[in-house]
Amino acid sequence: MKMTRVHTMIAASVLACVSGGVQAQTGDTIKFGLCYDLSKAYTFAVPQMAQAAKDYATLLNQEGGIEGKKIEIIVQDTGNEPQRGIECYEKLKRDGVMIFDYMSTPVSRAVLPRHMEDGNIMLQSFVGRGDAVNGEVFKWIFPVGPTYWGQVANDIQYIKTLKDGDLKGVKIAFIYPDYAFGQEPIPVLKTLAEKEGFDLQLFPNPLPGRDQASVWTQIRRFNPDYVISWNLSAMHVVAAREMKRNGIPMDKLITVNWLNEVDINNIGAEEAKGLRRGTNVVGGRDHPMMQRIQKEVYDAGKGNGDPKTLDDIYYNNGLSTYAVAFEGVRQAILNEGWPLTPEKIKLGLESLKDFDANGFIAPVTVTAKDHGGGGKTRVDMWDGSKWVPQSDWFAAYTDVVDELVQEQSAEFARSGK
């Protein structure tokens, strides 16, 4: 009897170790956990991105799923609160989810150590740690797409092309909300200003960004050749009004990717003419992927939200994230076999080469060293009715960006922070 009890205790101990270690996808369903802010800070963008993920899953499930496996998108609200993000992760992990997405820098930063410890995949496009592109340090984190460091470096390169390859003496203003998101591009900007000889002036904008009068007065006095804006949502509308009041032409402005058609409508389609935006995804409904979703999902009455959302670039951003994620999983099944494990998904994502979702996104090549995919963007201009590409997809100053990545990721490797 004593021996039986010992065996029982050993078996229970082994089971506990296994359940806390490597997971395997069970059944015939691939689960994706979207711990999103649907109620507080990022409601201007995140609901559209969740809708896109669900719609694309619906489309693929109608066609047999991913290599015959059904896709399940599980969405839970975190309210942009780190603790709720941790709770969402722990709950969905118990439910068999191995691939998570947070679309929030504070939440993703809070949960990241658990991903590193547990060995579960974190999708981190557009948010979170910029140095997480270093796959050798951040083995389970995949910030596929341009980091804010890469975006702003590309903006500078674009301006350089407008100035015939010479930025010496060019005056560039950087306006940003004065918190972590807005401050993130500053180290790259300062390095490039020293490298290229342009005159950089920083213009912090106190939150919540509704009063920018004094900031734009300062910008007018600086009289920049170009203004790079890291504003968000309604901040863009306020900025446009202040630009007009100060006589600053719209064609001097280049914004971060977080500017959508709602912002354009609120600014006014004609008033916004000439505005430029960095992006890594094609906008509008003309792309074949968007047309398939319109026809096979919405026209069939199977959409996961208002069809008007398909006109919103944030919908396309969500679709771009899951085009990459689903293809990575597809490669994992093809190359590594079923059932899936986080390690197999990791290898699948790291096998992506020049993947562009049939021209829908900037081509990405993910490797074990580079989890960012190359950091390519392009610049589009609003012509009064639509966005018009002003460049090809490109990644610039990769040496400068990589130096910052290596520096900060090395600090994380040393301290875990």
Coordinates of C-alpha atoms in Angstrom, one line a residue, residues 109-298:
R109 CA 5.5 44.4 -21.5
A110 CA 3.8 43.1 -18.4
V111 CA 3.1 39.6 -19.8
L112 CA 6.4 39.2 -21.7
P113 CA 8.3 37.6 -18.8
R114 CA 5.7 34.9 -18.6
H115 CA 5.9 34.1 -22.3
M116 CA 9.7 33.9 -21.9
E117 CA 9.3 31.5 -19.0
D118 CA 6.5 29.4 -20.3
G119 CA 7.6 29.3 -23.9
N120 CA 4.4 30.6 -25.6
I121 CA 4.3 32.7 -28.7
M122 CA 3.6 36.5 -28.4
L123 CA 2.6 38.4 -31.5
Q124 CA 3.8 42.0 -31.0
S125 CA 3.2 43.9 -34.2
F126 CA 3.1 47.8 -33.8
V127 CA 3.5 47.7 -30.0
G128 CA 5.7 46.6 -27.2
R129 CA 9.5 46.4 -27.0
G130 CA 11.3 47.5 -30.1
D131 CA 14.3 45.4 -29.1
A132 CA 12.2 42.2 -29.2
V133 CA 13.1 41.9 -32.9
N134 CA 16.2 40.2 -31.5
G135 CA 15.0 36.6 -31.7
E136 CA 18.2 35.3 -30.1
V137 CA 17.2 37.1 -26.8
F138 CA 13.4 37.2 -27.2
K139 CA 12.9 33.6 -28.4
W140 CA 9.1 33.6 -28.1
I141 CA 8.3 37.2 -29.1
F142 CA 7.4 38.1 -32.7
P143 CA 7.1 41.8 -33.4
V144 CA 6.7 41.2 -37.2
G145 CA 6.6 44.5 -39.0
P146 CA 8.2 47.8 -38.5
T147 CA 9.1 48.9 -35.0
Y148 CA 8.7 52.6 -34.2
W149 CA 12.5 52.9 -34.4
G150 CA 12.3 51.5 -37.9
Q151 CA 9.4 53.6 -38.9
V152 CA 11.0 56.9 -38.0
A153 CA 14.3 55.9 -39.6
N154 CA 12.4 55.2 -42.8
D155 CA 10.6 58.6 -42.5
I156 CA 14.0 60.3 -42.4
Q157 CA 15.2 58.4 -45.4
Y158 CA 12.1 59.4 -47.3
I159 CA 12.8 63.1 -46.5
K160 CA 16.4 62.6 -47.6
T161 CA 15.2 61.4 -51.0
L162 CA 13.1 64.6 -51.3
K163 CA 16.2 66.6 -50.6
D164 CA 18.3 64.9 -53.3
G165 CA 20.2 62.8 -50.8
D166 CA 21.4 65.6 -48.6
L167 CA 19.9 66.5 -45.2
K168 CA 22.5 69.0 -44.0
G169 CA 20.7 72.0 -42.7
V170 CA 17.2 70.6 -43.2
K171 CA 14.9 71.5 -40.4
I172 CA 12.8 68.6 -39.0
A173 CA 10.2 69.0 -36.2
F174 CA 9.1 66.0 -34.2
I175 CA 5.8 66.4 -32.3
Y176 CA 4.8 63.6 -30.0
P177 CA 2.5 62.9 -27.0
D178 CA 4.8 63.1 -23.9
Y179 CA 4.7 59.5 -22.7
A180 CA 6.5 56.3 -23.7
F181 CA 4.8 55.7 -27.1
G182 CA 5.7 59.2 -28.3
Q183 CA 9.2 59.3 -26.8
E184 CA 10.3 55.9 -28.3
P185 CA 11.6 57.3 -31.7
I186 CA 13.7 60.0 -30.1
P187 CA 17.0 58.1 -29.7
V188 CA 16.9 57.1 -33.4
L189 CA 16.1 60.7 -34.4
K190 CA 18.9 62.1 -32.3
T191 CA 21.4 59.6 -33.7
L192 CA 20.3 60.3 -37.3
A193 CA 20.4 64.1 -36.8
E194 CA 24.0 63.8 -35.7
K195 CA 24.8 61.4 -38.6
E196 CA 23.1 63.4 -41.4
G197 CA 23.5 66.9 -40.1
F198 CA 19.8 67.9 -40.0
D199 CA 18.4 70.3 -37.5
L200 CA 16.1 68.4 -35.2
Q201 CA 13.7 70.1 -32.7
L202 CA 11.5 68.1 -30.3
F203 CA 8.0 69.3 -29.5
P204 CA 6.4 67.3 -26.6
N205 CA 2.7 67.5 -26.4
P206 CA 1.2 67.0 -22.9
L207 CA -1.6 64.4 -22.6
P208 CA -4.4 64.1 -23.5
G209 CA -3.3 66.2 -26.5
R210 CA -6.5 68.2 -26.9
D211 CA -4.7 71.5 -26.5
Q212 CA -1.8 71.9 -29.0
A213 CA -2.0 75.6 -29.6
S214 CA 1.3 76.5 -27.9
V215 CA 3.1 73.6 -29.4
W216 CA 2.2 74.5 -33.0
T217 CA 3.0 78.1 -32.3
Q218 CA 6.5 77.0 -31.4
I219 CA 6.7 74.8 -34.5
R220 CA 5.7 77.7 -36.7
R221 CA 8.5 79.8 -35.2
F222 CA 10.9 77.0 -35.9
N223 CA 9.7 77.0 -39.5
P224 CA 10.6 73.4 -40.3
D225 CA 10.9 71.9 -43.7
Y226 CA 9.0 68.8 -42.5
V227 CA 7.1 67.7 -39.4
I228 CA 7.1 64.1 -38.2
S229 CA 4.0 63.5 -36.1
W230 CA 3.6 60.7 -33.5
N231 CA 0.1 61.7 -32.6
L232 CA -2.9 59.3 -32.1
S233 CA -6.6 59.4 -33.0
A234 CA -8.2 62.8 -32.2
M235 CA -4.8 64.3 -31.7
H236 CA -4.4 64.3 -35.5
V237 CA -7.5 66.4 -35.9
V238 CA -6.4 68.9 -33.3
A239 CA -3.0 69.1 -35.0
A240 CA -4.5 69.7 -38.5
R241 CA -6.6 72.6 -37.1
E242 CA -3.5 74.1 -35.5
M243 CA -1.5 73.7 -38.6
K244 CA -4.1 75.6 -40.6
R245 CA -4.2 78.3 -37.9
N246 CA -0.4 78.7 -38.1
G247 CA -0.2 78.6 -41.9
I248 CA 1.8 75.3 -42.0
P249 CA 1.1 73.4 -45.2
M250 CA -0.3 69.9 -44.8
D251 CA 2.3 68.5 -47.3
K252 CA 5.0 69.2 -44.7
L253 CA 3.5 66.5 -42.4
I254 CA 4.4 62.8 -42.2
T255 CA 2.6 60.8 -39.5
V256 CA 3.1 57.5 -37.7
N257 CA 1.0 54.6 -39.0
W258 CA -1.8 55.4 -36.4
L259 CA -3.9 57.7 -38.6
N260 CA -7.0 56.3 -40.2
E261 CA -9.9 57.2 -42.4
V262 CA -12.0 58.4 -39.4
D263 CA -9.2 60.9 -38.7
I264 CA -9.2 62.0 -42.4
N265 CA -13.0 62.5 -42.3
N266 CA -12.8 64.5 -39.1
I267 CA -10.0 66.7 -40.5
G268 CA -11.9 66.9 -43.8
A269 CA -10.9 65.1 -47.0
E270 CA -9.9 68.3 -48.8
E271 CA -8.2 69.8 -45.8
A272 CA -6.1 66.7 -45.4
K273 CA -4.8 66.8 -49.0
G274 CA -1.1 66.4 -49.1
L275 CA -0.7 64.7 -45.7
R276 CA 1.6 61.7 -45.7
R277 CA 1.7 58.6 -43.6
G278 CA 4.2 55.8 -43.0
T279 CA 2.6 52.4 -43.4
N280 CA 3.4 48.7 -43.9
V281 CA 0.1 47.6 -45.3
V282 CA -2.0 48.5 -48.4
G283 CA -5.1 50.5 -47.5
G284 CA -8.6 50.4 -49.0
R285 CA -10.7 47.5 -50.3
D286 CA -9.1 47.0 -53.7
H287 CA -6.7 44.2 -52.8
P288 CA -7.9 40.7 -53.6
M289 CA -7.8 39.6 -50.0
M290 CA -10.2 42.4 -49.0
Q291 CA -12.4 41.6 -52.0
R292 CA -12.6 38.0 -50.9
I293 CA -13.6 38.9 -47.4
Q294 CA -16.3 41.3 -48.8
K295 CA -17.7 38.7 -51.1
E296 CA -17.4 35.5 -49.2
V297 CA -17.9 36.8 -45.7
Y298 CA -19.9 40.0 -45.7

